[in-house]
Coordinates of C-alpha atoms and ligand atoms in Angstrom, one line a residue:
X1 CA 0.0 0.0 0.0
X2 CA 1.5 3.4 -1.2
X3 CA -1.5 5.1 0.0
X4 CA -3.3 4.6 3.7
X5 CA -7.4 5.2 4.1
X6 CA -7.8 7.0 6.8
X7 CA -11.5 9.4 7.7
X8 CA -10.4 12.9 8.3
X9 CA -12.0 15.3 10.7
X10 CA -13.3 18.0 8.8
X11 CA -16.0 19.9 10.7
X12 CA -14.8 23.6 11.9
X13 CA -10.9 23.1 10.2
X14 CA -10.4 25.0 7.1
X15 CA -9.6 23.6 3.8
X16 CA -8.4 25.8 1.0
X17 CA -9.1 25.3 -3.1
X18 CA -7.2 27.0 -5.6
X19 CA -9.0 27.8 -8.4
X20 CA -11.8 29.2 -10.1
X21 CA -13.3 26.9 -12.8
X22 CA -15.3 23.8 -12.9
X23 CA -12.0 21.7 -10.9
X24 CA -12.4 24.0 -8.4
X25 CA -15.9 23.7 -8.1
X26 CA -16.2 19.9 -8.8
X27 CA -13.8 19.9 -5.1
X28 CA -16.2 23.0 -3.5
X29 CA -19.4 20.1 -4.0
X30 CA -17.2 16.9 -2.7
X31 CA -15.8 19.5 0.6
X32 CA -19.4 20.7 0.9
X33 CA -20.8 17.7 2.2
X34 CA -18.7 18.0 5.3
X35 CA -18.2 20.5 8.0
X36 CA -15.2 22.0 6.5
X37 CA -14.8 26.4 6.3
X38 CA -14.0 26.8 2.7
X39 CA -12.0 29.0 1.4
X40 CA -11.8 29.6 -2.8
X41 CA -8.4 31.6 -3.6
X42 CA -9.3 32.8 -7.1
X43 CA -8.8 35.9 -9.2
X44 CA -12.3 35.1 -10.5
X45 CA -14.9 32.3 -10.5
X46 CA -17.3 30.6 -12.6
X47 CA -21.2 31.0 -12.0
X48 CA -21.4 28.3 -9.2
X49 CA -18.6 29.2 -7.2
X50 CA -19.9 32.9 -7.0
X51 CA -23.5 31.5 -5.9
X52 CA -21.7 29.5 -3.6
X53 CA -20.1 32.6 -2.2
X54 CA -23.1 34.5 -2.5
X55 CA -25.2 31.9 -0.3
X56 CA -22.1 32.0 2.1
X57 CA -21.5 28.7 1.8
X58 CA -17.9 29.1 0.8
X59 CA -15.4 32.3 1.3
X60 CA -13.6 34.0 -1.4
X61 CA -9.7 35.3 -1.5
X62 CA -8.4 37.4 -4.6
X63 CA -5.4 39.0 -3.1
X64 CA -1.8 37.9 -3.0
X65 CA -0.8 34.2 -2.4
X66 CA 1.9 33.4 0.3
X67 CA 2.4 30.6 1.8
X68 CA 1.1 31.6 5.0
X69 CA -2.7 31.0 3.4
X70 CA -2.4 27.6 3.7
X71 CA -1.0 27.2 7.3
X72 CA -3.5 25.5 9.7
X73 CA -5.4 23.8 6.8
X74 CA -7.3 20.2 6.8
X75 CA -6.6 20.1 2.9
X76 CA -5.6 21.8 -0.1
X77 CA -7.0 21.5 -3.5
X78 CA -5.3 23.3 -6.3
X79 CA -7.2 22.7 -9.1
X80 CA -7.1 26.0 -11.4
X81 CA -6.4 23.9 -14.2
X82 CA -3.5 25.2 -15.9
X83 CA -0.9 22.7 -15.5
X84 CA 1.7 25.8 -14.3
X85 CA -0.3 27.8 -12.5
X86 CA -0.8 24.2 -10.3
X87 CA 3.1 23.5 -10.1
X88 CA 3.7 27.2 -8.8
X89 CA 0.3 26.8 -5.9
X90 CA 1.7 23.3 -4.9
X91 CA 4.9 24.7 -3.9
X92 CA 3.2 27.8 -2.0
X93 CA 1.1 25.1 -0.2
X94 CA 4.1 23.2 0.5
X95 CA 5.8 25.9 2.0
X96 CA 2.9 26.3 3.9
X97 CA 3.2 23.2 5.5
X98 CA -0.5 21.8 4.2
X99 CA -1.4 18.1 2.7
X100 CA -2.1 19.0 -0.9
X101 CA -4.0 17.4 -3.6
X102 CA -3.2 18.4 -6.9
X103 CA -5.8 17.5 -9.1
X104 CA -4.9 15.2 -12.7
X105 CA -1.4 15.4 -11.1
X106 CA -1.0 12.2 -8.7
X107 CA 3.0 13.2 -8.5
X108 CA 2.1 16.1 -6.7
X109 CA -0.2 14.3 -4.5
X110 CA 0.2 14.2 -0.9
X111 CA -3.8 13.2 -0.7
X112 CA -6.2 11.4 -3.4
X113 CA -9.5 11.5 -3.3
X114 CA -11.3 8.3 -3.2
X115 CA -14.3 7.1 -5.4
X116 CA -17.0 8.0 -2.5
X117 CA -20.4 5.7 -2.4
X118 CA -22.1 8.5 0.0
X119 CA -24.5 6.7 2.9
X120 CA -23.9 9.3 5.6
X121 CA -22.5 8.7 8.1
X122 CA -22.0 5.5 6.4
X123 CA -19.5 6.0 4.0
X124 CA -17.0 4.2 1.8
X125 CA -13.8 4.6 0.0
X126 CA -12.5 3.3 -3.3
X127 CA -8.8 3.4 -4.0
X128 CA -7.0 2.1 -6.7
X129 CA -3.7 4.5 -6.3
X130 CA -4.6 5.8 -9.3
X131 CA -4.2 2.3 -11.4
X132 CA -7.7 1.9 -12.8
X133 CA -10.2 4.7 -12.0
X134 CA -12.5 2.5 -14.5
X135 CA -12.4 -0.4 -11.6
X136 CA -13.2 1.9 -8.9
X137 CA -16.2 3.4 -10.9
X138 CA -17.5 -0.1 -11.2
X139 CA -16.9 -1.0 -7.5
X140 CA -19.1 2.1 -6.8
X141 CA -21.6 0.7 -8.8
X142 CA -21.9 -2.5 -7.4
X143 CA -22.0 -1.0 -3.8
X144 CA -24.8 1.9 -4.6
X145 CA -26.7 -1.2 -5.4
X146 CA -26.3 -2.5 -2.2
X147 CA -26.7 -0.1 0.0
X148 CA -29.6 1.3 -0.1
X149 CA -30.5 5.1 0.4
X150 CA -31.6 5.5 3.8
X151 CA -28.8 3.3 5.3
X152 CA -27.7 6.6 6.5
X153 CA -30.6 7.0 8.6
X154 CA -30.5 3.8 9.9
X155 CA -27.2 4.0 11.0
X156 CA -28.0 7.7 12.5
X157 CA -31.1 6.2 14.2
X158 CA -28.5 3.1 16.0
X159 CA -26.3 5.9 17.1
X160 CA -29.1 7.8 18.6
X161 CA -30.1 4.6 19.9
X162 CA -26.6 3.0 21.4
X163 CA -26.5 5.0 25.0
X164 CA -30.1 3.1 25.6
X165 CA -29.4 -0.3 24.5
X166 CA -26.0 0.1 26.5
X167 CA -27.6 0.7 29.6
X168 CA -30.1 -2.1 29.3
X169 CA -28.3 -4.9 27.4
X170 CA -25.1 -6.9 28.5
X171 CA -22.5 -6.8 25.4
X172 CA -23.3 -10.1 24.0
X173 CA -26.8 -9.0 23.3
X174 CA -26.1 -5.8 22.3
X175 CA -23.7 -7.3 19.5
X176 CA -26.8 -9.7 18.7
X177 CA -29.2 -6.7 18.7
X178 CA -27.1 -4.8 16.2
X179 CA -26.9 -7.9 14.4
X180 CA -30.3 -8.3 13.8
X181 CA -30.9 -4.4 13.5
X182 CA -28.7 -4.4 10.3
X183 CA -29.4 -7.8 9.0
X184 CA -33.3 -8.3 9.5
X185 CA -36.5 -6.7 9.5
X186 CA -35.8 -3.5 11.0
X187 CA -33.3 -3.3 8.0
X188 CA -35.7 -4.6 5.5
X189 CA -38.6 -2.2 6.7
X190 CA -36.4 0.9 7.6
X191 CA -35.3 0.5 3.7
X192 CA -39.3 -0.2 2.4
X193 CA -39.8 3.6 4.1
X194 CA -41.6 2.9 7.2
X195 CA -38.7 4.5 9.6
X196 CA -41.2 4.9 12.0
X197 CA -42.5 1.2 12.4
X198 CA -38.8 0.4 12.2
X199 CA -37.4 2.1 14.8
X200 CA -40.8 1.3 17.4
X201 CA -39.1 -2.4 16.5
X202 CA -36.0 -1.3 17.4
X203 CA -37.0 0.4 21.0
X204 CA -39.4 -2.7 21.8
X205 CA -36.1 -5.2 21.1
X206 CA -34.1 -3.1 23.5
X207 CA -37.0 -2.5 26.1
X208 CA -38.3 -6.1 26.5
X209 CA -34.5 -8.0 25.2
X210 CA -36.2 -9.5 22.9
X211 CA -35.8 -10.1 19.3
X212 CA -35.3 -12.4 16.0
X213 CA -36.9 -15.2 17.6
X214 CA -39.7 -15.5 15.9
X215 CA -39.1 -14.1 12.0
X216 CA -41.4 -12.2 10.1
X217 CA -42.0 -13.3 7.3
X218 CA -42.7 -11.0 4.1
X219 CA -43.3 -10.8 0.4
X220 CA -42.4 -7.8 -1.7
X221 CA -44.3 -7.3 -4.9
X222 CA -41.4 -5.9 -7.7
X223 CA -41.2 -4.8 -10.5
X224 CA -38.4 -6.2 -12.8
X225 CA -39.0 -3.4 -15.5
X226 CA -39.0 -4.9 -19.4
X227 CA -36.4 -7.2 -19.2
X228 CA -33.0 -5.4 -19.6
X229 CA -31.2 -6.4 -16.1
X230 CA -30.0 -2.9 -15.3
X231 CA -34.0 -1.6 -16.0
X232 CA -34.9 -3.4 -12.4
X233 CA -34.6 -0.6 -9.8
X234 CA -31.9 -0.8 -7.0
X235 CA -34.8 -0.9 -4.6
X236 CA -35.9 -4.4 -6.6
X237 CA -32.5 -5.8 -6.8
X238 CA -32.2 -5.3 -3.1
X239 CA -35.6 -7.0 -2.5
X240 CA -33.9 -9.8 -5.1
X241 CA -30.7 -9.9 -2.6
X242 CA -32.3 -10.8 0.1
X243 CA -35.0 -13.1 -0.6
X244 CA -35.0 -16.5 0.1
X245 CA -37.8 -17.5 -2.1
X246 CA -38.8 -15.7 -5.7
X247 CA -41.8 -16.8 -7.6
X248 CA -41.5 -14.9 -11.1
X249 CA -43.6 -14.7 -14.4
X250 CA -43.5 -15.5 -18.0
X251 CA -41.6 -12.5 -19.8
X252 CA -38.7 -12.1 -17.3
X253 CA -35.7 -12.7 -18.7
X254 CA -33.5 -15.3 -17.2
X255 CA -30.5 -12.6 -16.2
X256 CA -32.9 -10.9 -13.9
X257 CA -32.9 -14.0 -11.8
X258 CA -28.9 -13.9 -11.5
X259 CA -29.1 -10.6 -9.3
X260 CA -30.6 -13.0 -7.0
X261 CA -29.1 -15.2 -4.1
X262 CA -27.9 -17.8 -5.7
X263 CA -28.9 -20.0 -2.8
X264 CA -32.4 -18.3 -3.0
X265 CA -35.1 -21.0 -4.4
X266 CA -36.4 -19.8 -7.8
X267 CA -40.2 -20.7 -9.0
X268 CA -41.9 -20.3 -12.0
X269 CA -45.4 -19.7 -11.7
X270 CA -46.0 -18.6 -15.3
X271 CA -47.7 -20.1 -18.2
X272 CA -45.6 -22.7 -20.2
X273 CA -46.2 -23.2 -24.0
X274 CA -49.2 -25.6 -24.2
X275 CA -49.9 -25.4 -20.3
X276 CA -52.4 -23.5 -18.2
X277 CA -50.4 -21.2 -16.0
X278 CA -51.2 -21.5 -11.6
X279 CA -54.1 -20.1 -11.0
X280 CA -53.8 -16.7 -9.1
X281 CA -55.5 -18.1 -6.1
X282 CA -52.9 -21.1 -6.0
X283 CA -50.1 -18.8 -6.0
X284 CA -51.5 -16.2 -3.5
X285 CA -51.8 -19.6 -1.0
X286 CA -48.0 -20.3 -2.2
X287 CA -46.8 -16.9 -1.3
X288 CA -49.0 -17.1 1.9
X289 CA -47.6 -20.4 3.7
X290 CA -44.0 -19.2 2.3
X291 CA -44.5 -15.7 4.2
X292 CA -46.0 -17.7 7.2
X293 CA -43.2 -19.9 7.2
X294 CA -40.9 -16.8 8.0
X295 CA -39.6 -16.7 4.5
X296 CA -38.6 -13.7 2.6
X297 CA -40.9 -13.9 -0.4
X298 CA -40.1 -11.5 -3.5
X299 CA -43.0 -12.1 -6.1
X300 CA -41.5 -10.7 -9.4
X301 CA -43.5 -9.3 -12.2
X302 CA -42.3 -7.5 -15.8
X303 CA -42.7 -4.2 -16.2
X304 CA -44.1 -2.5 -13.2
X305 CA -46.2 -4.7 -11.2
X306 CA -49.4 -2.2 -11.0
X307 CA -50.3 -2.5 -14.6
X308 CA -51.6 -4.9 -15.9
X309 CA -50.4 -7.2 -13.8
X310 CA -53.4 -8.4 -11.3
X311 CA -51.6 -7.5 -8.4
X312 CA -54.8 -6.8 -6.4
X313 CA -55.9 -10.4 -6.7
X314 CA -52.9 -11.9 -5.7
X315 CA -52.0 -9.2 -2.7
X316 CA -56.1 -9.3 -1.5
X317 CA -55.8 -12.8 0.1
X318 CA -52.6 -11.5 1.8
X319 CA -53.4 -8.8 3.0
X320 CA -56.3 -9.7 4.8
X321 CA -54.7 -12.4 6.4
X322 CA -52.5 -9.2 7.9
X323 CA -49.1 -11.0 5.5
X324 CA -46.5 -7.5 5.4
X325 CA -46.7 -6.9 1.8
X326 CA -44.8 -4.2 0.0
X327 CA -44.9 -2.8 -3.6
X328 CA -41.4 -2.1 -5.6
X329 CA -42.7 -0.3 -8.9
X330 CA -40.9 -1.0 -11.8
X331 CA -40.2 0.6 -15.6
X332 CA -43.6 -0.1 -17.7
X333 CA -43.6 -1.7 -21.2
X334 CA -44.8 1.5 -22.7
X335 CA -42.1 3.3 -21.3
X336 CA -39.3 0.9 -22.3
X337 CA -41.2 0.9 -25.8
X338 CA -41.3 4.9 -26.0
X339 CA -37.3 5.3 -24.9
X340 CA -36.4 2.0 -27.7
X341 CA -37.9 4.5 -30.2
X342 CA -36.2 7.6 -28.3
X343 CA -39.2 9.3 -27.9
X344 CA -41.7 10.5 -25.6
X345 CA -45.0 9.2 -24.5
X346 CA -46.5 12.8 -24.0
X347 CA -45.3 16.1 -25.9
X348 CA -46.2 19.8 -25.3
X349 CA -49.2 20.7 -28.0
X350 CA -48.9 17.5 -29.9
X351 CA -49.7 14.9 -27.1
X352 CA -51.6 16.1 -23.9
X353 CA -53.1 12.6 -23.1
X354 CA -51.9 9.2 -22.4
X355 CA -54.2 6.6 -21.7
X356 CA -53.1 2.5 -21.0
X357 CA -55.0 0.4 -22.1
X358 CA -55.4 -3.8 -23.0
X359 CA -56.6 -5.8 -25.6
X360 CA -57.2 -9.0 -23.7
X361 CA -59.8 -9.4 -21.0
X362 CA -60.7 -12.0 -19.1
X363 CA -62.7 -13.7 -22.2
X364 CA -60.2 -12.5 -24.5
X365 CA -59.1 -10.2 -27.3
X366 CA -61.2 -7.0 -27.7
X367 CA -60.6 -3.3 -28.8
X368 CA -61.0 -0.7 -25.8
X369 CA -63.0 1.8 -25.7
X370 CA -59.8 4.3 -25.7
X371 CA -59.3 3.6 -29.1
X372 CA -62.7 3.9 -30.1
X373 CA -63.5 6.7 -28.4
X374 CA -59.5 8.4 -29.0
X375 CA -59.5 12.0 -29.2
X376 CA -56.9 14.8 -30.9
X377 CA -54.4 15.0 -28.6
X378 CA -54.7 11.5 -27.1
X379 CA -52.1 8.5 -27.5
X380 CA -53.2 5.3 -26.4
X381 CA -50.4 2.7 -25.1
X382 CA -52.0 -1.1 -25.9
X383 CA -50.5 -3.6 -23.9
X384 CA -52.2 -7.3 -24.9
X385 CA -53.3 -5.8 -28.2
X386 CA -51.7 -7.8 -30.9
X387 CA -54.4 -10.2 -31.3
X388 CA -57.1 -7.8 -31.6
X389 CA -54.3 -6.1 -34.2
X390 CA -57.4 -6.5 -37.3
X391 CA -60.2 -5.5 -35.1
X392 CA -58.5 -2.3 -34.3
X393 CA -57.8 -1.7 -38.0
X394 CA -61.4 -2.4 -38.5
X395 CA -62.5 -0.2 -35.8
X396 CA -60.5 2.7 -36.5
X397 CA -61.8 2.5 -40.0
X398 CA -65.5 3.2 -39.2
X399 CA -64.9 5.4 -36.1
X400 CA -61.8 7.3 -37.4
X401 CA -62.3 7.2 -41.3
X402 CA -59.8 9.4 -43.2
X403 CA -57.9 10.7 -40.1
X404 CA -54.3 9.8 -40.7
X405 CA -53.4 8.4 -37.2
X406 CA -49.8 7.5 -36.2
X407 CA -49.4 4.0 -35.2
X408 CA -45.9 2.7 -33.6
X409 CA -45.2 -1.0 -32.9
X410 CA -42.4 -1.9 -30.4
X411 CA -41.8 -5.5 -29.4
X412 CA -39.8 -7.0 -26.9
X413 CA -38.8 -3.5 -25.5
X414 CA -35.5 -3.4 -24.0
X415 CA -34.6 -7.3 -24.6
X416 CA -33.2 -9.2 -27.2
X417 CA -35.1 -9.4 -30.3
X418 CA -36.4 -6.0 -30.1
X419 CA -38.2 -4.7 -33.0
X420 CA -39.7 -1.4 -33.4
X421 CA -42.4 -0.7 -36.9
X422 CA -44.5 2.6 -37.8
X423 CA -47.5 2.0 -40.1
X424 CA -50.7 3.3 -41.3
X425 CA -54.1 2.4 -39.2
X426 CA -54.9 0.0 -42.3
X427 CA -52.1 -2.2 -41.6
X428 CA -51.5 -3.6 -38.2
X429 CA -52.3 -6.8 -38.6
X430 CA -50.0 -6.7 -42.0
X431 CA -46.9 -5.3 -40.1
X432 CA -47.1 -7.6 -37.2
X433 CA -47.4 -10.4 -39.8
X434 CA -44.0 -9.0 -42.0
X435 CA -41.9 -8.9 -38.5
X436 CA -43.1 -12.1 -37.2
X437 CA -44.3 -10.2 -34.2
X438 CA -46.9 -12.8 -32.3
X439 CA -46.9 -11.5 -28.5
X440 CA -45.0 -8.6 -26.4
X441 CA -45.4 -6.1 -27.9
X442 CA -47.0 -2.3 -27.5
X443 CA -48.9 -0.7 -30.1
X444 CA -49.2 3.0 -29.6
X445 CA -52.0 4.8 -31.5
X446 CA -51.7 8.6 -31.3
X447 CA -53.5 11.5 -32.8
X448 CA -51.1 14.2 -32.6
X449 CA -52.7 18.3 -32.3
X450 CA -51.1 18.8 -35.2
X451 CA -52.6 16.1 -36.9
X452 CA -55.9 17.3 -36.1
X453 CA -55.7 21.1 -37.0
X454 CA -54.4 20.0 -40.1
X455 CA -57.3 20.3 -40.9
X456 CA -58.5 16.4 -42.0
X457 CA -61.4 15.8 -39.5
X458 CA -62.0 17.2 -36.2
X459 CA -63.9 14.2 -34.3
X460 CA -64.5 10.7 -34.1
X461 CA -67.7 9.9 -36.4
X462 CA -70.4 8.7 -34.8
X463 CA -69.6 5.0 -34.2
X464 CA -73.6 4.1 -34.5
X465 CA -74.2 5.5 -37.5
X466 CA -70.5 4.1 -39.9
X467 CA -70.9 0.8 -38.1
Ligands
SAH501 N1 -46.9 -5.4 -15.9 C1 -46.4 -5.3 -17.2 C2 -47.5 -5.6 -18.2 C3 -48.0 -7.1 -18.2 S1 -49.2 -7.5 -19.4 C4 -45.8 -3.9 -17.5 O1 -46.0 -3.0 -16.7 O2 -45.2 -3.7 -18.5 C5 -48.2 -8.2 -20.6 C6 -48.1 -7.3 -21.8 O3 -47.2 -6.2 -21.6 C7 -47.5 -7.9 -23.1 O4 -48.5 -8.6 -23.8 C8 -47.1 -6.7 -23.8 O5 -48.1 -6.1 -24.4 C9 -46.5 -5.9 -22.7 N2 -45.1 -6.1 -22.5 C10 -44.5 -6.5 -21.5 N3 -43.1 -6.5 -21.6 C11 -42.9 -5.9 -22.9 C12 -41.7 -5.6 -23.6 N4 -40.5 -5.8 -23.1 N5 -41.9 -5.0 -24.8 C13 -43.1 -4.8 -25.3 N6 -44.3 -5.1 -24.7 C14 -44.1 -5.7 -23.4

């Protein structure tokens, strides 16, 4: 180890940045976040350092440099970005006595600054000594995964916590409280947002010495987004991490699975070619006894797991029998299908309504009323609509006749084998049939304002009287 990690107390010690431009202020934003007095020495700076200064956040120093400005520092940045301007402030600094980073110049370096995944007062360090920033961007990655956002508050809310469970817990059990704090439910429902419920947990366990004997179970509804495995939020792939049982759908796509434990048991409850799929009651009973047994259930669903997706009947059962059941939304089909095409769902006078809708109900395909009854302005997302593809066509012949209406296929959003089509309202069926699309897809009908004031027909015709 060339370099040593060590946590530096900043609050109330001054730390002094050379420098006016974006360096400068990349270092003022990193300092920030700490306690540090700032102090920018700068002949002039750019528009964020002077709101900085303006807000008082930071103090600003045009005048002479000596080295007696950087006696009795924490730090020193020099970061003005001219390579000889840097050279000559190093040795000022120096002569000052202060620990000095120069930025883009490790030589110079007395200090580097870490890759920083940012949890406070959690917080962690990535070094590579300068060998492969690339590796340290990629560790970051993996650990903003796992840690989840409010980490930082659970750990504040253990600190705050600490002098109690001192006073009423002998050291083993303390250790074992912790233990459970960071590893269990309290960290499972602290992270789903209920701090509150959490940390009434955490002051019963401490109160009464009691805790983690009997395990809650739990089952997390998530989203897995369209397919792509980094469309799944962080929020789902932590839900994924710690499950010990996941019972997923048809449509997820196998790599989804690998962000998993990979001692957590995996079950398909989907439809197989040529099989019926479980019934939803038979797999709200599944998750039910799997919850009851204490397990950590994650039921994972594409897209987001509110649309379209009966999430209602499966979590009714469940929730009446008072199971702890959370939601995890995830990226919808129609979103992954607008940003394949790079391009959005709604847009400023052209597109002012969005409505999802489905071509399959319970007895099976149909045309909704939203295309029917679409309107200038309107878009209509159709999840489930290929099969009712000639119907629509049909459809939008007698109730839209002569009104040249945009129509946009996407299948297999963000997945392999995505394919993306435009075509005229005449020819769904046609261009589903020419790109071998058969299921998973969205078809998007839109009547854009512009469309309309073009001048070709202002409304609908009367469905009764074209049918
Ligand atoms: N809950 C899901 C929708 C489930 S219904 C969601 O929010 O996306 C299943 C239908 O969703 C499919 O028939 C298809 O119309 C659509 N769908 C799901 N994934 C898709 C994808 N990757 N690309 C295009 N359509 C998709």
């Amino acid at each position: 180890m060339k370099t040593f990690p060590m946590f530096l107390q900043m609050a109330g010690r001054r730390v002094v940045i050379a420098g006016g431009g974006e360096q400068a202020a990349q270092k003022a934003r990193l300092i920030l976040k700490t306690e540090a007095n700032v102090t920018i020495l700068a002949p002039q700076l750019d528009d964020e350092l002077a709101s900085l200064v303006a807000e008082g956040r930071v103090t600003h120093m045009t005048g002479p440099i000596t080295p007696a400005l950087f006696a009795e520092t924490a730090l020193v940045f020099v970061a003005t970005g001219c390579p000889g301007a840097d050279m000559a402030l190093h040795t000022l600094a120096k002569a000052g006595g202060a620990t000095v980073n120069v930025v883009d110049q490790p030589g110079l370096c007395d200090a580097i600054t870490p890759s920083i995944v940012d949890r406070d007062p959690v917080v962690v360090a990535i070094g590579t000594e300068g060998t492969a920033p690339v590796l340290a961007r990629q560790i970051k990655t993996k650990l903003e995964e796992v840690l989840e956002p409010r980490l930082g508050d659970l750990a504040n809310l253990a600190g705050r916590l600490r002098n109690a469970a001192a006073a009423r817990l002998a050291p083993r059990a303390r250790r074992d409280l912790w233990r459970w704090v960071f590893n269990d439910a309290p960290r499972r429902v602290f992270a789903s947002g209920a701090e509150r419920d959490a940390a009434k947990m955490i002051k019963a366990a401490i109160e009464t010495g009691e805790f983690g004997t009997r395990q809650e179970g739990s089952v997390s509804l998530v989203g897995a987004g369209p397919g792509a495995k980094d469309l799944i939020t962080l929020r789902g792939v932590q839900r994924l991490q710690e499950a010990d049982v996941i019972y997923y759908d048809r449509l997820l796509e196998p790599e989804i699975l690998e962000l998993a434990r990979r001692d957590a048991e995996r079950v398909y409850v989907g439809k197989a070619p040529g099989c019926h799929s479980w019934p939803q009651e038979k797999i709200s009973q599944t998750l039910m006894a799997a919850a009851k047994r204490g397990q950590r259930v994650v039921r994972l669903k594409c897209g987001d797991p509110g649309i379209f997706g009966r999430s209602n009947e499966e979590m009714r059962p469940l929730k009446e029998a008072g199971v702890a059941v959370e939601v995890v939304p995830g990226v919808t089909a129609a979103c992954a299908a607008a940003a394949a095409m790079g391009e959005s769902l709604t847009e400023r006078d052209e597109i002012n309504t969005l409505t999802f809708s489905t071509g399959h109900l319970k007895n099976g395909y149909v045309v909704p009323e939203a295309v029917r009854d679409l309107k200038p302005g309107g878009c209509v997302a159709l999840y489930m609509g290929v099969g009712a593809a000639a119907d629509i066509s049909d459809q939008l012949a007698r109730s839209h006749r002569g009104i040249p209406l945009e129509v946009q296929i996407v299948a297999n959003a963000q997945r392999p084998g995505q394919v993306t089509a435009t075509c005229g309202v005449a020819d769904i069926a046609a261009t589903l049939a020419a790109h071998q699309i058969t299921d998973t897809a969205i078809l998007f009908i839109r009547w854009p304002l512009s469309v309309a004031s073009a001048g070709v027909s202002t409304a609908p015709a009367p469905v009764a009287l074209l049918a």
